Coordinates of C-alpha atoms in Angstrom, one line a residue:
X1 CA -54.9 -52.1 -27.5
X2 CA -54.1 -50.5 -24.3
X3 CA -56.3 -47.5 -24.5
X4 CA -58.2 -46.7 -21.1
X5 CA -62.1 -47.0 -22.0
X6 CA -62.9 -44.4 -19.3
X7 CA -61.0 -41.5 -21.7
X8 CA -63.4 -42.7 -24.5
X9 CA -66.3 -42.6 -22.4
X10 CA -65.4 -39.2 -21.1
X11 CA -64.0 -37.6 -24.6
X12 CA -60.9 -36.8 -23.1
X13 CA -59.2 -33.5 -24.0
X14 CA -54.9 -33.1 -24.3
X15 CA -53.7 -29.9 -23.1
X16 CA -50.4 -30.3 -24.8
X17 CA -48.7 -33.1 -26.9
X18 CA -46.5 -35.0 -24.2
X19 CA -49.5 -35.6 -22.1
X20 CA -50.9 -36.9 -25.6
X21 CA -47.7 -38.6 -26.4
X22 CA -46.0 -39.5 -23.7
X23 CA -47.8 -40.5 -20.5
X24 CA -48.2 -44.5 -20.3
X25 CA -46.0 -44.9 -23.7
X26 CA -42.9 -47.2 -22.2
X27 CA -42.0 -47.8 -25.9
X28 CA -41.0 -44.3 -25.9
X29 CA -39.6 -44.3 -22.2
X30 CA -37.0 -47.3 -23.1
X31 CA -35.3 -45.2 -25.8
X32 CA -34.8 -42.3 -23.5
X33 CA -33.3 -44.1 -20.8
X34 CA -30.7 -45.7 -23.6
X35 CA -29.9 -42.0 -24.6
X36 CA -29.3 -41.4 -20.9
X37 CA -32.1 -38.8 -19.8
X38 CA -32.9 -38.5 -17.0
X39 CA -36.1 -40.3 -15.1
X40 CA -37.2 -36.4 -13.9
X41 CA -38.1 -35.9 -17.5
X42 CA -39.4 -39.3 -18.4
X43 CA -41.6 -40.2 -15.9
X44 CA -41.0 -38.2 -13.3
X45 CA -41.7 -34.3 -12.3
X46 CA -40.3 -32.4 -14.8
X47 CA -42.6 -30.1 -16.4
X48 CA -44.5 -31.3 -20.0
X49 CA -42.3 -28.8 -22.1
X50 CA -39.3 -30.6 -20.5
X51 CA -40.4 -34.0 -21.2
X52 CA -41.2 -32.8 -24.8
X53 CA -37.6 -31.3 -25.5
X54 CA -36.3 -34.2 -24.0
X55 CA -38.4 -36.8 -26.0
X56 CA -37.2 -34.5 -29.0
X57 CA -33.5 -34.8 -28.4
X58 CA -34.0 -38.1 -28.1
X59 CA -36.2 -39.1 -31.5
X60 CA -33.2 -37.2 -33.3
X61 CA -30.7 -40.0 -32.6
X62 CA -33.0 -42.8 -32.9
X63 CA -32.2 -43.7 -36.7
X64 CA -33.3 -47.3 -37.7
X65 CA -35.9 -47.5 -34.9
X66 CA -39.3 -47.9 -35.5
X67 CA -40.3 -45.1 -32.9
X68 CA -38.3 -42.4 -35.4
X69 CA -41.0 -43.9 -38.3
X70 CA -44.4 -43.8 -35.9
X71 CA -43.3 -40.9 -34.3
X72 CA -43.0 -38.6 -37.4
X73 CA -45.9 -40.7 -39.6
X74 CA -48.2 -39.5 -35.9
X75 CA -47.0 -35.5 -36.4
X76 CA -47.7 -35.7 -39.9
X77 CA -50.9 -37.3 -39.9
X78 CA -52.7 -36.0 -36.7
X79 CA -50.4 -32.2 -36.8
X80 CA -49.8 -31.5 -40.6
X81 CA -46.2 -30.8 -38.9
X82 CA -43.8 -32.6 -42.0
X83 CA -40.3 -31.3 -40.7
X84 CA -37.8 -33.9 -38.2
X85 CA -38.3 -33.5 -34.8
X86 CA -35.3 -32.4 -33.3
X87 CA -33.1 -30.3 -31.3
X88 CA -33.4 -27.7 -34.0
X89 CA -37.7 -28.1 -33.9
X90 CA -38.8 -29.1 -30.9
X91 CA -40.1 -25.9 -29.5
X92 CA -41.9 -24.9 -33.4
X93 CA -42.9 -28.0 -33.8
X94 CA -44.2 -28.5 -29.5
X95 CA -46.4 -24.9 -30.2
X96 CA -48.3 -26.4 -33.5
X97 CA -49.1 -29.5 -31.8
X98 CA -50.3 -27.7 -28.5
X99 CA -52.4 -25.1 -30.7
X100 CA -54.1 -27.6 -33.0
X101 CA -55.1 -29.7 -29.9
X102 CA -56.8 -27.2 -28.6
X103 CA -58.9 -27.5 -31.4
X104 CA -62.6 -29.6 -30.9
X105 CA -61.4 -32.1 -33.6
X106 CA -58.8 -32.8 -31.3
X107 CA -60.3 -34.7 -28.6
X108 CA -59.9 -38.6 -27.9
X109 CA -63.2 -39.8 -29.9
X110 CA -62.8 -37.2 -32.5
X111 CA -59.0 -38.9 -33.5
X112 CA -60.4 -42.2 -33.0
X113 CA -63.0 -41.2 -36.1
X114 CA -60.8 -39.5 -38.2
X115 CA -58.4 -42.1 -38.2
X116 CA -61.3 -44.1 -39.5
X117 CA -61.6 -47.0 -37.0
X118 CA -64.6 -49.0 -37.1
X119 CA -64.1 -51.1 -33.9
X120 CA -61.4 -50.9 -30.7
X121 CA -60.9 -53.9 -28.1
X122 CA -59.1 -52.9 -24.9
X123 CA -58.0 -55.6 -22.5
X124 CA -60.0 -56.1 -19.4
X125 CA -60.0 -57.3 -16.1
X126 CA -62.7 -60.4 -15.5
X127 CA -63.4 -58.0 -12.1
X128 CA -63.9 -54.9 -14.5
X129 CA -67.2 -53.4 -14.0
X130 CA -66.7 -52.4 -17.3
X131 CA -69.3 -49.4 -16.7
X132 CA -67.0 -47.3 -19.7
X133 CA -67.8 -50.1 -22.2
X134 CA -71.4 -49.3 -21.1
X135 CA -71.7 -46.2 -21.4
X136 CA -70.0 -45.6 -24.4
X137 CA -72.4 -48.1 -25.8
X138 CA -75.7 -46.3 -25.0
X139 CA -73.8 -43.1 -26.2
X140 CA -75.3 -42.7 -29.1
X141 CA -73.6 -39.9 -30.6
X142 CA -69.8 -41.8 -31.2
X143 CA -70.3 -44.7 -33.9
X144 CA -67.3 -46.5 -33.1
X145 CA -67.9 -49.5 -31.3
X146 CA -65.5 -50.6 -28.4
X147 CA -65.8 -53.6 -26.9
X148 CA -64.1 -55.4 -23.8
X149 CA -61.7 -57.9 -24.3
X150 CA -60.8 -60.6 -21.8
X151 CA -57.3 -60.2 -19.8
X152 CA -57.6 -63.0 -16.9
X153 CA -53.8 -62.9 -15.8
X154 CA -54.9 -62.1 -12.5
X155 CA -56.9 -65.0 -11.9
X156 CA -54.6 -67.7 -13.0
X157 CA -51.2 -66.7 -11.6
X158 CA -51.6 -68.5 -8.4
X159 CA -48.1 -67.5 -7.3
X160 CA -48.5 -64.0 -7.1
X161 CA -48.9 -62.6 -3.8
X162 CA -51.9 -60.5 -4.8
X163 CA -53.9 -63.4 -5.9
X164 CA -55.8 -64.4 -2.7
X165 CA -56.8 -60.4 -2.3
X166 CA -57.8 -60.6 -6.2
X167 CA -59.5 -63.6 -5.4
X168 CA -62.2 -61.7 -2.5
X169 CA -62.5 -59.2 -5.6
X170 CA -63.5 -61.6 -7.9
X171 CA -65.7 -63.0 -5.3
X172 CA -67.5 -59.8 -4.6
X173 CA -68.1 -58.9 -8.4
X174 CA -69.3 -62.0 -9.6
X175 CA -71.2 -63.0 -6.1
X176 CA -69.8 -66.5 -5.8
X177 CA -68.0 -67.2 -2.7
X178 CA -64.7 -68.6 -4.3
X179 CA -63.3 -71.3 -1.9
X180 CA -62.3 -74.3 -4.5
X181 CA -61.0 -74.5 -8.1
X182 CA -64.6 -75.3 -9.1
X183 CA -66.1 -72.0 -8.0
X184 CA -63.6 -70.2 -8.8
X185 CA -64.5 -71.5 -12.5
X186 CA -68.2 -71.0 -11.8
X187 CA -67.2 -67.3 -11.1
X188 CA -65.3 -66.8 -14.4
X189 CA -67.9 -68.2 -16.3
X190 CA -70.5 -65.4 -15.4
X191 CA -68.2 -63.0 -15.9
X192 CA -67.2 -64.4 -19.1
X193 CA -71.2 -64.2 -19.3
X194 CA -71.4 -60.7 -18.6
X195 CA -68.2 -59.6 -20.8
X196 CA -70.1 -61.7 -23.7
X197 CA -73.3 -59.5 -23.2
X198 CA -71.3 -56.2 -23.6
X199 CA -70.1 -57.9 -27.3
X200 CA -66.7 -59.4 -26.0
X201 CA -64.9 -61.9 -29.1
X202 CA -61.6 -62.2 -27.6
X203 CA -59.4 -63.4 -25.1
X204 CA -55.8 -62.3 -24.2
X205 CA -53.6 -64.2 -21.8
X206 CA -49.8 -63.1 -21.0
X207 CA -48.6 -66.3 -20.0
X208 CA -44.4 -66.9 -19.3
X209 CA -44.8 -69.8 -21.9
X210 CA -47.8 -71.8 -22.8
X211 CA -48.3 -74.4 -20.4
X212 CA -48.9 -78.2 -20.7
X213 CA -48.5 -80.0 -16.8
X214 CA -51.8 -81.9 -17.0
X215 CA -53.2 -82.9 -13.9
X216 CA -56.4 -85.1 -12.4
X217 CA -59.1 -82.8 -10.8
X218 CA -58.6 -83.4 -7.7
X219 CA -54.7 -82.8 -7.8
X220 CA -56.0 -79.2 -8.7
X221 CA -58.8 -78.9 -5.8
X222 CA -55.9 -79.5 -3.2
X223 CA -53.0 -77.3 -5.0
X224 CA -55.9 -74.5 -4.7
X225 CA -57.2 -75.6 -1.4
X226 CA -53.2 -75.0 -0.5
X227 CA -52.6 -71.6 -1.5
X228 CA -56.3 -70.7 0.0
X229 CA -54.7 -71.5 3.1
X230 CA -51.9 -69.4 2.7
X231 CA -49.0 -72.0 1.7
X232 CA -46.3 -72.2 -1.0
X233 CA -46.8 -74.2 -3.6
X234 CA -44.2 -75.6 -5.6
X235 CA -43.5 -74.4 -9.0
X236 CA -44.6 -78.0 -10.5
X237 CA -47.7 -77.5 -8.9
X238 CA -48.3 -74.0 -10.0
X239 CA -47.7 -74.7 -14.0
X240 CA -50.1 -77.7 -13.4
X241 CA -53.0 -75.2 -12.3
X242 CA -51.8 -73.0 -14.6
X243 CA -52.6 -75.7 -17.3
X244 CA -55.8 -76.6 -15.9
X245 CA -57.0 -72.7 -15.7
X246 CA -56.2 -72.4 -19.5
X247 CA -57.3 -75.5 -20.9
X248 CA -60.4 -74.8 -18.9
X249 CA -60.5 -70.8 -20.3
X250 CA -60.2 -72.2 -23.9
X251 CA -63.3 -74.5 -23.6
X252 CA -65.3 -71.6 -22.6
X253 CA -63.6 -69.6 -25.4
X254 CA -64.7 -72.0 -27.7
X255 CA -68.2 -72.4 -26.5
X256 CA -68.9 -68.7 -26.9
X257 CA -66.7 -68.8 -30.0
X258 CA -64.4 -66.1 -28.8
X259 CA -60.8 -66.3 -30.3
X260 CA -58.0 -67.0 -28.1
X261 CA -54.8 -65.1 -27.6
X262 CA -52.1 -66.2 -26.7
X263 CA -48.7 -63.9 -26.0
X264 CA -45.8 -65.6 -24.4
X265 CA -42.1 -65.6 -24.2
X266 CA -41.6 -62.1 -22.2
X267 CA -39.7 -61.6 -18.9
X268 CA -41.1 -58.8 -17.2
X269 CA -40.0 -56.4 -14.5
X270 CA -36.0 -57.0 -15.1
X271 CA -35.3 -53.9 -12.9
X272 CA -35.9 -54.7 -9.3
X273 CA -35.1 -51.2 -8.0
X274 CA -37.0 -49.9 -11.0
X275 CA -40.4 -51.9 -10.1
X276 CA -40.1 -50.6 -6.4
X277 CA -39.8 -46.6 -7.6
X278 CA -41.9 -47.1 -10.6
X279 CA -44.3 -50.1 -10.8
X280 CA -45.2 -52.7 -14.0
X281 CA -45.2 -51.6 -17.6
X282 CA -43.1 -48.8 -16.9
X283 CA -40.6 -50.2 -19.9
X284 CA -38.4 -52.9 -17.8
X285 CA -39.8 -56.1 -20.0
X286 CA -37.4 -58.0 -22.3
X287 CA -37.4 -60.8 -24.9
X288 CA -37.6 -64.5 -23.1
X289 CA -36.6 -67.6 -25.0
X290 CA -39.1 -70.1 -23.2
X291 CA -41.3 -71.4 -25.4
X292 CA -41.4 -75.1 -25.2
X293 CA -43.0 -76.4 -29.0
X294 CA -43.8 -80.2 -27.7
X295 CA -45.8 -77.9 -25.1
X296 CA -47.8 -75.8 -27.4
X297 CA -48.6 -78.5 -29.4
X298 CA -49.6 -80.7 -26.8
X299 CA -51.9 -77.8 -25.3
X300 CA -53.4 -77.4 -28.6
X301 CA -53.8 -81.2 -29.4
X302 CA -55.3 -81.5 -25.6
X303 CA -58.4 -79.2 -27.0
X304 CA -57.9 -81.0 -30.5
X305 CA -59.1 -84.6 -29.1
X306 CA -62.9 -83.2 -27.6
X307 CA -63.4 -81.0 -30.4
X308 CA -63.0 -77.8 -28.1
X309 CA -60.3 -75.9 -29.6
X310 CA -61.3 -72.3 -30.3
X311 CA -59.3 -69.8 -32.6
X312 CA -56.4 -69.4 -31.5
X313 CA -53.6 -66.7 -32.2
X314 CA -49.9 -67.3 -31.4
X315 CA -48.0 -64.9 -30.2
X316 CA -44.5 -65.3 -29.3
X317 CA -41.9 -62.2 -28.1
X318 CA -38.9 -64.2 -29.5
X319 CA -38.7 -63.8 -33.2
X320 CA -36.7 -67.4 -32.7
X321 CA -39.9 -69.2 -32.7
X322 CA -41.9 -68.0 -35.7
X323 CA -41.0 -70.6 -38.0
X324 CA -41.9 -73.0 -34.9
X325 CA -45.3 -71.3 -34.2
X326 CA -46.4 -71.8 -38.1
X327 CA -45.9 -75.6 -38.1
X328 CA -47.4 -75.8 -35.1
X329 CA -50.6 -74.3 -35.9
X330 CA -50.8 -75.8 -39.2
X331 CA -51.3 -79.1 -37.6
X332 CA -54.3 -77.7 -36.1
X333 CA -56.8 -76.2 -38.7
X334 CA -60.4 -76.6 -39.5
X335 CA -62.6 -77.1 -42.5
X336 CA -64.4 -74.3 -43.2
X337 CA -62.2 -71.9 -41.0
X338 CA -58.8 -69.8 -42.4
X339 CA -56.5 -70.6 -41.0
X340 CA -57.9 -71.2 -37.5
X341 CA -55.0 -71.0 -35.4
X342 CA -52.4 -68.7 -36.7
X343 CA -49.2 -66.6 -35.8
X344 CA -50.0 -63.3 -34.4
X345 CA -48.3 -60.6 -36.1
X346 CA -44.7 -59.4 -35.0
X347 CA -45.3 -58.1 -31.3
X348 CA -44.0 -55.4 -29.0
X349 CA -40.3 -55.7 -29.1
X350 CA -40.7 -57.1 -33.2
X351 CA -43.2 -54.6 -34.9
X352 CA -40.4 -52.8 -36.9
X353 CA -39.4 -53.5 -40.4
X354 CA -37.4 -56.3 -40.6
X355 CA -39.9 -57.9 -37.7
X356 CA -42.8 -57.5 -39.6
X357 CA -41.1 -58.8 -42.6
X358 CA -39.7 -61.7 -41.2
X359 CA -43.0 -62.7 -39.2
X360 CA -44.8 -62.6 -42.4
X361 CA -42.1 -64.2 -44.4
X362 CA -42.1 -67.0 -41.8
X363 CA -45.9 -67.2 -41.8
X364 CA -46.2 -67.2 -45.8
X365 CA -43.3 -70.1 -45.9
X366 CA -45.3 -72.4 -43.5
X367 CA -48.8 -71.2 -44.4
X368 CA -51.7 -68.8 -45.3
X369 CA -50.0 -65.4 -45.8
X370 CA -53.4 -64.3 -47.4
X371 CA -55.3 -65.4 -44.2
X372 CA -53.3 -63.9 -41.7
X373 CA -55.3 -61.1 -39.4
X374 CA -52.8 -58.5 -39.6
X375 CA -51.4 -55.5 -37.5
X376 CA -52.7 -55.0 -33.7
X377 CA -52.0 -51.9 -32.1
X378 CA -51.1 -53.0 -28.7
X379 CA -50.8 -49.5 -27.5
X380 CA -51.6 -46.6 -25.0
X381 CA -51.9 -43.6 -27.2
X382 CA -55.1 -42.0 -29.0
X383 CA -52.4 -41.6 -32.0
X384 CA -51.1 -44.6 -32.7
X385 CA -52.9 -45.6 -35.4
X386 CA -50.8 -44.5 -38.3
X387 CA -48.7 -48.1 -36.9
X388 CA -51.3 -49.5 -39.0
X389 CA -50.2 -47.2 -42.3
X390 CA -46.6 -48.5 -41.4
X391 CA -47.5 -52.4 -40.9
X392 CA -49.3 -51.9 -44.6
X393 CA -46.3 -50.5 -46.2
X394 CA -44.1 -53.2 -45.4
X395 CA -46.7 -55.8 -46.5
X396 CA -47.1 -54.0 -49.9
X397 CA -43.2 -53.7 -50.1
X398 CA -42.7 -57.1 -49.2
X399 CA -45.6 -58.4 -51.6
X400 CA -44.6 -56.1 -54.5
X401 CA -41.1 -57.5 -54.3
X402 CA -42.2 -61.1 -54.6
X403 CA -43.9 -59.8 -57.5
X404 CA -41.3 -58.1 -59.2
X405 CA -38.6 -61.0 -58.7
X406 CA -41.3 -63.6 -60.4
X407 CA -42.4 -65.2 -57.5
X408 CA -46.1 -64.3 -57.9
X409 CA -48.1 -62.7 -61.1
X410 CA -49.0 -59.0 -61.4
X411 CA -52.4 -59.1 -61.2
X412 CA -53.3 -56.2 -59.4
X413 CA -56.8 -57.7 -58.9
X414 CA -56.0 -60.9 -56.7
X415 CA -52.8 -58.7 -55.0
X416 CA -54.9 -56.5 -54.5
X417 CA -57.5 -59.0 -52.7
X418 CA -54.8 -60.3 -50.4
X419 CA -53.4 -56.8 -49.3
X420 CA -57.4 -55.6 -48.6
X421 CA -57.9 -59.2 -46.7
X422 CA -54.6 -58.9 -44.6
X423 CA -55.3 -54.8 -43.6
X424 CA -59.1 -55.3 -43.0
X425 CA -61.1 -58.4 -44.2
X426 CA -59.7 -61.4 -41.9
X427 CA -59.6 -59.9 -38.6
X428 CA -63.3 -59.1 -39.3
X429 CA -64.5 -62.5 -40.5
X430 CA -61.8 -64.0 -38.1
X431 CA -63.1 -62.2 -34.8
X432 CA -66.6 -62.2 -36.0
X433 CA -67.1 -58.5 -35.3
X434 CA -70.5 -56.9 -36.2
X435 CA -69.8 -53.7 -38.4

């Protein structure tokens, strides 16, 4: 997920809901702008209370959207608060919330235990000092274990203006002078070192599409030794370092045994005027379809020949490709592994009911339903867990009608195997995670 590890650390406190709710959650932003509020009261200067009515007003009108299901599942499970939230409720129902948070059990490690999570990863920079991740594991006192997960965006897109200033960063955190392609790998991999040593078993890259230019060595020491000295590249040039930076991430993925993650197919920042005023993730991110399969396939078969592929997890942003994705990644499994590289489950713009279904109708068609690792959360709110309770009704739903058509036997015992191994038992086993 998204959550910041510094409010774990610190056992941050809410001093109403919307602050709880609302701030960072661009899921919820999107669906105000569509019912025309305005951006005082989204993310702006309008007081909490405002924001609240306004997010209230809102939620009313938002039948068929998953926010209308998570939102009410979050007030029921976290508030006891069972009525709609509405024009007619908001201010009852903004009082109940603001009282009960003021309660001890209330603060951001106490809902992270009595949601009953075992184990969070929140994606991190390879620069991170991750001094939260630290300290919440000498902490004694808070069981849950959270863990660091590897986000190296930053270091790969070679385009980006920001990426020689990342690169003196990098430099200074890792304490290799960064002047070719080679030390710039020599710098990831003790940070990839370090991120290990705090219990790391993932990797999550954001890529436009996944990437297969390949390129000779060299070719890539002079496209880097170009940008180091401030020139353009061509955009040939950048998806052949881009290729070389993850082919060369998934080796070390695999020699750590991490699991690889891979979204793609989003255009982000749509809204020029919006990213000047407001900045990234601020809701402006839409659904690309660029996802080349020869590409994917070729990436994966590229790691295939030398026996180097990791786990991998495919996620795509285009519900288009999920029938794609699945005969892709059953051409590259393993003995001994399930289902080694897999779909991802429905993501972001997909994770409502007829998403989910049709990600796990597409991945049951073409595969291992009963190995697939489930819901992520892929959110920035202490409260979001009850999208898990959602994702599991839709897989019992979807299971219990293959059942009651005659597709698959009523016996509760091996249904009742799959539905526990889909909710809990695969991305444990899958990820490796310690309990």
């Amino acid at each position: 997920c998204h959550i910041n590890p510094k409010e774990i650390a610190q056992d941050r406190k809410f001093e109403n809901i919307t602050q709880l709710w609302l701030g960072g959650d661009h899921y919820k932003w999107r669906l105000m702008r569509a019912n025309g509020i305005a951006e005082k009261f989204i993310t702006g200067n309008g007081s909490d209370e405002e924001k609240f009515h306004k997010w209230a007003q809102t939620l009313e009108r938002a039948i068929g959207n998953p926010l209308y299901h998570w939102s009410h599942l979050e007030l029921q499970r976290y508030f006891d608060y069972k009525k709609p939230l509405g024009e007619k409720t908001w201010r009852e129902c903004w009082q109940i919330c603001n009282e009960k948070l003021q309660s001890p059990s209330m603060s951001a490690r106490k809902i992270i235990e009595r949601s009953n999570v075992k184990l969070i990863c929140t994606t991190d920079d390879p620069a991170d000092s991750l001094r939260w991740h630290q300290q919440i594991r000498d902490d004694k006192t808070f069981n849950v274990k959270v863990l660091p997960a590897w986000r190296p965006d930053q270091a790969m897109c070679i385009e980006k203006p920001a990426f020689l200033d990342y690169l003196k960063t990098l430099s200074a955190v890792s304490s290799v002078e960064i002047n070719s392609f080679a030390s710039l790998k020599e710098a990831l991999i003790k940070r990839l070192d370090f991120f290990a040593s705090l219990g790391a078993k993932a990797s999550d890259h954001g890529p436009d599409f996944v990437y297969f230019y390949p390129a000779d060595e060299a070719e890539i020491e002079g496209i880097f030794a170009a940008r180091l000295a401030g020139k353009n590249i061509s955009k040939l040039d950048e998806l052949k370092f881009k290729t070389a930076f993850l082919l060369f991430s998934a080796k070390q993925y695999h020699r750590l045994g991490w699991v690889m993650q891979l979204h793609f197919s989003c255009k982000r920042d749509n809204n020029t005027r919006a990213l000047q005023t407001l900045g990234i993730n601020t809701g402006y991110d839409c659904i690309n379809n660029l996802a080349p399969g020869a590409q994917i396939a070729d990436f994966l078969n590229e790691l295939d020949k030398t026996n180097q592929l990791p786990k991998t997890i495919l996620y795509s942003l285009n519900p288009n490709d999920d029938d794609m994705l699945n005969t892709i990644a059953n051409c590259f499994q393993s003995e001994g592994v399930l289902s080694k590289v897999q779909q991802g489950s429905a993501w972001w713009f997909n994770d409502h009911l007829p998403g989910m279904k049709k990600q796990m109708i597409a991945v049951a068609s073409s595969g291992m339903l009963a190995n697939f690792v489930g819901m992520l959360t892929d959110s920035r709110s202490f409260i979001s867990y009850p999208r898990h309770e959602y994702f599991r009704r839709i897989l019992c739903d979807l299971i219990g009608g293959w059942v009651e058509s005659g597709q698959y036997p009523n016996d509760l015992e091996a249904l009742g195997k799959i539905v526990e191994d889909i909710s809990y038992n695969n991305v444990v086993n899958f990820f490796g995670f310690q309990l």
